[in-house]
Amino acid sequence: MKIEEIKTYKDYAIGESFFNRSRGLLRKAVLYAKAFNSDINKTNDWVRFPYYHHVFDDEKKGFERQLKYLKNYGEFISIDKACELINGREPIDGRFFCVSFDDGFYNCYSNMMEITSHLDIPVIIYLPTNSIGLDINNEADIEELKKNNLKNPKIISFLNWDNCKEMLSQKISFGSHTCNHANLSKLNYQEIEKELRESKLMIESKLNINCDHFACPWGRTGIDFNPEITTEIAKKTGYTSFATTNRGKMQKGDNLYLIKRDHIIANWENFQLKYFFSR
């Protein structure tokens, strides 16, 4: 039986409960009201890290619209430049955005890259290295691919290493998202170190680059990882930064091993971005 691939957000959301859909609509209405009193221009001297997981076929227009909207409020910079600003001697003068993607889905290659290249926007993609190269047409890989969305009969595809090599020429860099998309809170010290070290070495070997940046799967401080443990391991294994999923701005002198990021869905309306990036 041929396995169908997830191409749209509508397909991706199959299996979402009525409760979650209702909660999402209520949340959207609340943010719409709060956005009236929000103004990104009233904030300054920060780096913000909008992050995504996917740009499906029905999200391309929304993704491009969002990036153009944010261009009105700040400059897009690479992860290396963002770390330099936060950790540098000079004050951060202005507003800066650093875009990242978690999980390494194939639609970063097929949909995202065209848009970010056209708009000249740098991106870092955090790769769960054991998923990179899994083939939807390979029966041996299908069971692994199914684990990413157990409630969905369709499968989402991942990048392969050749895709990644090609993307390097388009201002796209790569960091680690562990080997196995591991929940670090469930691992001991040695297991965490193995996930960080081996994924870093794999990326460096396959792409012939330095892998200096890490993003924690799920990424909630104190829930999905313990910074008292992970900061030591990240430094020990040679990472410059450790990204979380806690929302907020990063300012001069903030901890690069607790980078705050703002999760975005590519079909969100501009008022949702307006609210989050004015906080």
CSV table of C-alpha atoms in Angstrom, one decimal:
chain,number,residue,atom,x,y,z
A,1,MET,CA,0.0,0.0,0.0
A,2,LYS,CA,1.4,3.4,-1.0
A,3,ILE,CA,1.8,5.8,1.9
A,4,GLU,CA,0.6,9.3,1.3
A,5,GLU,CA,2.7,12.3,2.2
A,6,ILE,CA,1.5,15.3,4.2
A,7,LYS,CA,1.6,18.3,1.8
A,8,THR,CA,-0.8,20.7,3.6
A,9,TYR,CA,-1.3,22.0,7.1
A,10,LYS,CA,-4.9,20.8,6.8
A,11,ASP,CA,-3.5,17.2,6.3
A,12,TYR,CA,-1.0,17.7,9.1
A,13,ALA,CA,-3.7,18.7,11.6
A,14,ILE,CA,-5.8,15.6,11.0
A,15,GLY,CA,-6.5,14.0,14.4
A,16,GLU,CA,-6.5,17.3,16.3
A,17,SER,CA,-9.2,17.1,19.0
A,18,PHE,CA,-12.3,19.3,19.0
A,19,PHE,CA,-11.1,20.7,22.4
A,20,ASN,CA,-7.8,21.8,20.9
A,21,ARG,CA,-9.4,23.3,17.8
A,22,SER,CA,-11.9,25.2,20.1
A,23,ARG,CA,-9.1,26.4,22.4
A,24,GLY,CA,-7.1,27.6,19.3
A,25,LEU,CA,-10.1,29.7,18.1
A,26,LEU,CA,-10.6,31.2,21.5
A,27,ARG,CA,-6.9,32.0,21.9
A,28,LYS,CA,-6.9,33.7,18.4
A,29,ALA,CA,-9.9,35.9,19.5
A,30,VAL,CA,-8.2,36.9,22.7
A,31,LEU,CA,-4.9,37.8,20.8
A,32,TYR,CA,-6.9,39.8,18.3
A,33,ALA,CA,-8.3,42.0,21.0
A,34,LYS,CA,-5.0,42.4,22.8
A,35,ALA,CA,-3.2,43.3,19.6
A,36,PHE,CA,-5.1,46.6,19.4
A,37,ASN,CA,-3.0,47.9,22.2
A,38,SER,CA,0.3,46.4,21.0
A,39,ASP,CA,3.0,48.2,19.1
A,40,ILE,CA,6.3,46.6,18.1
A,41,ASN,CA,7.7,50.1,17.5
A,42,LYS,CA,7.5,50.9,21.2
A,43,THR,CA,10.1,48.2,21.9
A,44,ASN,CA,13.8,48.4,21.0
A,45,ASP,CA,17.3,47.1,21.4
A,46,TRP,CA,16.6,43.4,21.3
A,47,VAL,CA,17.0,40.2,19.2
A,48,ARG,CA,13.9,38.0,18.7
A,49,PHE,CA,14.0,34.4,17.5
A,50,PRO,CA,10.8,33.5,15.6
A,51,TYR,CA,10.8,29.8,15.0
A,52,TYR,CA,8.8,27.4,12.9
A,53,HIS,CA,8.5,23.7,12.1
A,54,HIS,CA,7.0,23.7,8.6
A,55,VAL,CA,5.9,25.6,5.6
A,56,PHE,CA,3.4,23.4,3.9
A,57,ASP,CA,2.0,24.0,0.4
A,58,ASP,CA,-1.0,26.0,1.8
A,59,GLU,CA,1.3,28.0,4.1
A,60,LYS,CA,3.7,29.5,1.6
A,61,LYS,CA,1.7,32.8,1.1
A,62,GLY,CA,1.3,33.2,4.8
A,63,PHE,CA,4.9,32.6,5.5
A,64,GLU,CA,6.1,35.2,2.9
A,65,ARG,CA,3.5,37.7,4.3
A,66,GLN,CA,4.8,37.2,7.8
A,67,LEU,CA,8.4,37.8,6.8
A,68,LYS,CA,7.6,40.9,4.9
A,69,TYR,CA,5.6,42.2,7.8
A,70,LEU,CA,8.4,41.7,10.2
A,71,LYS,CA,10.8,43.4,7.8
A,72,ASN,CA,9.0,46.6,8.6
A,73,TYR,CA,10.1,46.4,12.2
A,74,GLY,CA,13.6,45.0,12.2
A,75,GLU,CA,16.6,43.5,10.4
A,76,PHE,CA,16.9,39.7,9.8
A,77,ILE,CA,20.3,38.3,10.9
A,78,SER,CA,22.0,34.9,11.2
A,79,ILE,CA,22.3,32.9,14.4
A,80,ASP,CA,26.0,33.7,14.5
A,81,LYS,CA,25.4,37.4,14.3
A,82,ALA,CA,22.6,37.2,16.9
A,83,CYS,CA,24.9,35.6,19.3
A,84,GLU,CA,27.6,38.2,18.6
A,85,LEU,CA,25.1,41.0,19.4
A,86,ILE,CA,23.9,39.4,22.6
A,87,ASN,CA,27.3,38.5,23.8
A,88,GLY,CA,29.2,41.5,22.4
A,89,ARG,CA,30.7,44.6,24.0
A,90,GLU,CA,28.5,47.1,22.1
A,91,PRO,CA,24.9,47.8,23.0
A,92,ILE,CA,22.2,46.3,20.8
A,93,ASP,CA,21.0,49.2,18.7
A,94,GLY,CA,17.7,48.4,17.1
A,95,ARG,CA,15.5,45.4,16.5
A,96,PHE,CA,16.7,42.1,15.0
A,97,PHE,CA,15.1,38.9,14.0
A,98,CYS,CA,16.8,35.5,13.8
A,99,VAL,CA,14.6,32.8,12.1
A,100,SER,CA,14.9,29.1,12.9
A,101,PHE,CA,13.2,25.9,12.0
A,102,ASP,CA,13.0,22.8,14.1
A,103,ASP,CA,12.8,19.1,13.0
A,104,GLY,CA,14.2,19.3,9.4
A,105,PHE,CA,11.1,18.7,7.4
A,106,TYR,CA,11.5,18.4,3.7
A,107,ASN,CA,9.2,21.4,3.1
A,108,CYS,CA,12.0,23.6,4.3
A,109,TYR,CA,13.7,22.7,1.1
A,110,SER,CA,10.7,22.6,-1.2
A,111,ASN,CA,8.8,25.6,0.1
A,112,MET,CA,10.8,27.6,2.7
A,113,MET,CA,14.1,28.1,0.9
A,114,GLU,CA,12.6,29.8,-2.2
A,115,ILE,CA,10.9,32.4,0.0
A,116,THR,CA,13.8,33.1,2.4
A,117,SER,CA,16.3,33.2,-0.5
A,118,HIS,CA,14.2,35.7,-2.4
A,119,LEU,CA,13.8,37.9,0.7
A,120,ASP,CA,17.6,37.5,1.5
A,121,ILE,CA,16.8,36.2,5.0
A,122,PRO,CA,19.2,33.9,6.9
A,123,VAL,CA,17.8,30.8,8.6
A,124,ILE,CA,19.1,28.1,10.9
A,125,ILE,CA,17.5,24.6,10.8
A,126,TYR,CA,17.9,22.4,13.8
A,127,LEU,CA,18.2,18.8,12.7
A,128,PRO,CA,17.3,15.6,14.6
A,129,THR,CA,20.1,13.7,12.8
A,130,ASN,CA,18.7,10.2,12.9
A,131,SER,CA,15.6,11.4,10.9
A,132,ILE,CA,17.6,13.1,8.1
A,133,GLY,CA,17.5,10.9,5.0
A,134,LEU,CA,14.6,8.7,6.0
A,135,ASP,CA,12.8,7.8,2.8
A,136,ILE,CA,9.1,7.7,2.5
A,137,ASN,CA,9.6,5.2,-0.4
A,138,ASN,CA,11.7,2.9,1.7
A,139,GLU,CA,9.6,0.4,3.6
A,140,ALA,CA,12.3,0.1,6.3
A,141,ASP,CA,12.0,3.8,7.1
A,142,ILE,CA,8.2,4.0,7.1
A,143,GLU,CA,7.7,2.8,10.7
A,144,GLU,CA,10.2,5.5,11.9
A,145,LEU,CA,8.5,8.2,9.9
A,146,LYS,CA,5.1,7.2,11.3
A,147,LYS,CA,6.3,7.9,14.9
A,148,ASN,CA,6.2,11.6,14.2
A,149,ASN,CA,2.5,11.8,14.0
A,150,LEU,CA,0.8,8.6,15.3
A,151,LYS,CA,-2.7,9.9,14.8
A,152,ASN,CA,-2.2,10.7,11.1
A,153,PRO,CA,-2.4,8.1,8.4
A,154,LYS,CA,-0.2,10.2,6.2
A,155,ILE,CA,3.6,10.8,6.6
A,156,ILE,CA,5.7,13.9,6.7
A,157,SER,CA,9.0,13.8,4.9
A,158,PHE,CA,12.4,14.9,6.2
A,159,LEU,CA,15.4,16.5,4.5
A,160,ASN,CA,18.2,14.4,3.3
A,161,TRP,CA,21.9,15.3,3.5
A,162,ASP,CA,22.1,16.3,-0.2
A,163,ASN,CA,19.2,18.8,0.4
A,164,CYS,CA,21.1,20.3,3.3
A,165,LYS,CA,24.3,20.7,1.3
A,166,GLU,CA,22.4,22.6,-1.4
A,167,MET,CA,20.8,24.8,1.2
A,168,LEU,CA,24.1,25.9,2.6
A,169,SER,CA,24.5,28.2,-0.4
A,170,GLN,CA,21.2,30.0,0.4
A,171,LYS,CA,22.1,31.6,3.7
A,172,ILE,CA,20.8,28.5,5.5
A,173,SER,CA,22.8,27.0,8.3
A,174,PHE,CA,22.3,23.9,10.5
A,175,GLY,CA,22.3,23.1,14.2
A,176,SER,CA,21.5,20.1,16.3
A,177,HIS,CA,18.1,19.0,17.6
A,178,THR,CA,19.6,15.8,19.2
A,179,CYS,CA,19.9,12.5,17.3
A,180,ASN,CA,16.5,11.2,18.2
A,181,HIS,CA,14.4,14.2,18.9
A,182,ALA,CA,15.0,13.2,22.5
A,183,ASN,CA,13.2,14.7,25.6
A,184,LEU,CA,16.3,15.6,27.6
A,185,SER,CA,14.3,15.5,30.9
A,186,LYS,CA,14.0,11.8,30.5
A,187,LEU,CA,17.7,11.1,30.0
A,188,ASN,CA,20.6,10.9,32.4
A,189,TYR,CA,23.8,13.0,32.1
A,190,GLN,CA,25.6,10.5,29.9
A,191,GLU,CA,22.6,10.0,27.6
A,192,ILE,CA,22.2,13.8,27.2
A,193,GLU,CA,25.8,14.2,26.4
A,194,LYS,CA,25.6,11.4,23.8
A,195,GLU,CA,22.7,13.0,22.1
A,196,LEU,CA,24.4,16.4,21.9
A,197,ARG,CA,27.8,15.1,20.9
A,198,GLU,CA,26.8,12.5,18.3
A,199,SER,CA,24.3,14.8,16.5
A,200,LYS,CA,26.9,17.5,16.4
A,201,LEU,CA,29.6,15.2,14.9
A,202,MET,CA,27.1,13.8,12.4
A,203,ILE,CA,26.2,17.3,11.1
A,204,GLU,CA,29.9,18.3,10.9
A,205,SER,CA,30.8,15.1,9.1
A,206,LYS,CA,28.0,15.1,6.6
A,207,LEU,CA,28.0,18.9,5.8
A,208,ASN,CA,31.7,19.8,6.4
A,209,ILE,CA,30.7,22.7,8.6
A,210,ASN,CA,31.0,23.7,12.3
A,211,CYS,CA,27.8,22.8,14.2
A,212,ASP,CA,27.8,25.4,17.0
A,213,HIS,CA,24.2,25.8,17.9
A,214,PHE,CA,21.6,23.5,19.6
A,215,ALA,CA,17.8,23.6,20.0
A,216,CYS,CA,16.2,21.5,22.7
A,217,PRO,CA,13.2,19.4,21.6
A,218,TRP,CA,10.0,20.7,23.2
A,219,GLY,CA,12.4,23.1,25.0
A,220,ARG,CA,10.5,24.3,28.1
A,221,THR,CA,13.0,25.3,30.8
A,222,GLY,CA,12.6,23.1,33.9
A,223,ILE,CA,10.1,20.8,32.2
A,224,ASP,CA,11.9,19.4,29.1
A,225,PHE,CA,15.4,20.1,30.3
A,226,ASN,CA,17.3,21.2,33.4
A,227,PRO,CA,19.7,24.1,32.6
A,228,GLU,CA,21.9,23.2,35.6
A,229,ILE,CA,22.7,20.0,33.7
A,230,THR,CA,22.4,21.0,30.0
A,231,THR,CA,24.4,24.2,30.1
A,232,GLU,CA,27.5,22.3,31.3
A,233,ILE,CA,27.0,19.6,28.7
A,234,ALA,CA,26.4,22.1,25.8
A,235,LYS,CA,29.6,24.0,26.7
A,236,LYS,CA,31.5,20.7,27.2
A,237,THR,CA,30.5,19.4,23.7
A,238,GLY,CA,31.4,22.7,22.0
A,239,TYR,CA,28.1,24.5,21.4
A,240,THR,CA,27.9,28.3,21.4
A,241,SER,CA,24.2,28.5,22.1
A,242,PHE,CA,21.3,26.4,23.4
A,243,ALA,CA,17.8,27.5,22.2
A,244,THR,CA,14.6,26.9,24.2
A,245,THR,CA,10.9,27.4,23.4
A,246,ASN,CA,10.3,30.0,26.1
A,247,ARG,CA,8.9,33.2,24.5
A,248,GLY,CA,10.5,36.6,24.8
A,249,LYS,CA,13.2,38.9,23.7
A,250,MET,CA,16.9,38.5,24.1
A,251,GLN,CA,18.9,41.6,25.2
A,252,LYS,CA,22.5,42.5,25.7
A,253,GLY,CA,24.3,40.1,28.1
A,254,ASP,CA,21.5,37.5,28.3
A,255,ASN,CA,22.4,33.8,28.6
A,256,LEU,CA,23.1,32.2,25.2
A,257,TYR,CA,22.5,28.8,26.8
A,258,LEU,CA,18.9,29.9,27.4
A,259,ILE,CA,17.9,31.5,24.2
A,260,LYS,CA,14.2,32.5,24.1
A,261,ARG,CA,12.3,31.8,20.9
A,262,ASP,CA,8.8,32.6,19.7
A,263,HIS,CA,6.9,29.8,18.1
A,264,ILE,CA,5.0,30.8,14.9
A,265,ILE,CA,2.7,29.0,12.6
A,266,ALA,CA,3.1,30.1,9.0
A,267,ASN,CA,-0.6,30.8,8.4
A,268,TRP,CA,-1.1,33.0,11.5
A,269,GLU,CA,-2.4,36.5,10.9
A,270,ASN,CA,-0.2,39.6,11.3
A,271,PHE,CA,-2.0,40.7,14.5
A,272,GLN,CA,-0.7,37.5,16.2
A,273,LEU,CA,2.9,38.5,15.3
A,274,LYS,CA,2.2,42.1,16.4
A,275,TYR,CA,1.1,40.9,19.8
A,276,PHE,CA,3.9,38.5,20.5
A,277,PHE,CA,6.8,40.7,19.3
A,278,SER,CA,5.6,43.8,21.2
A,279,ARG,CA,5.9,42.0,24.5
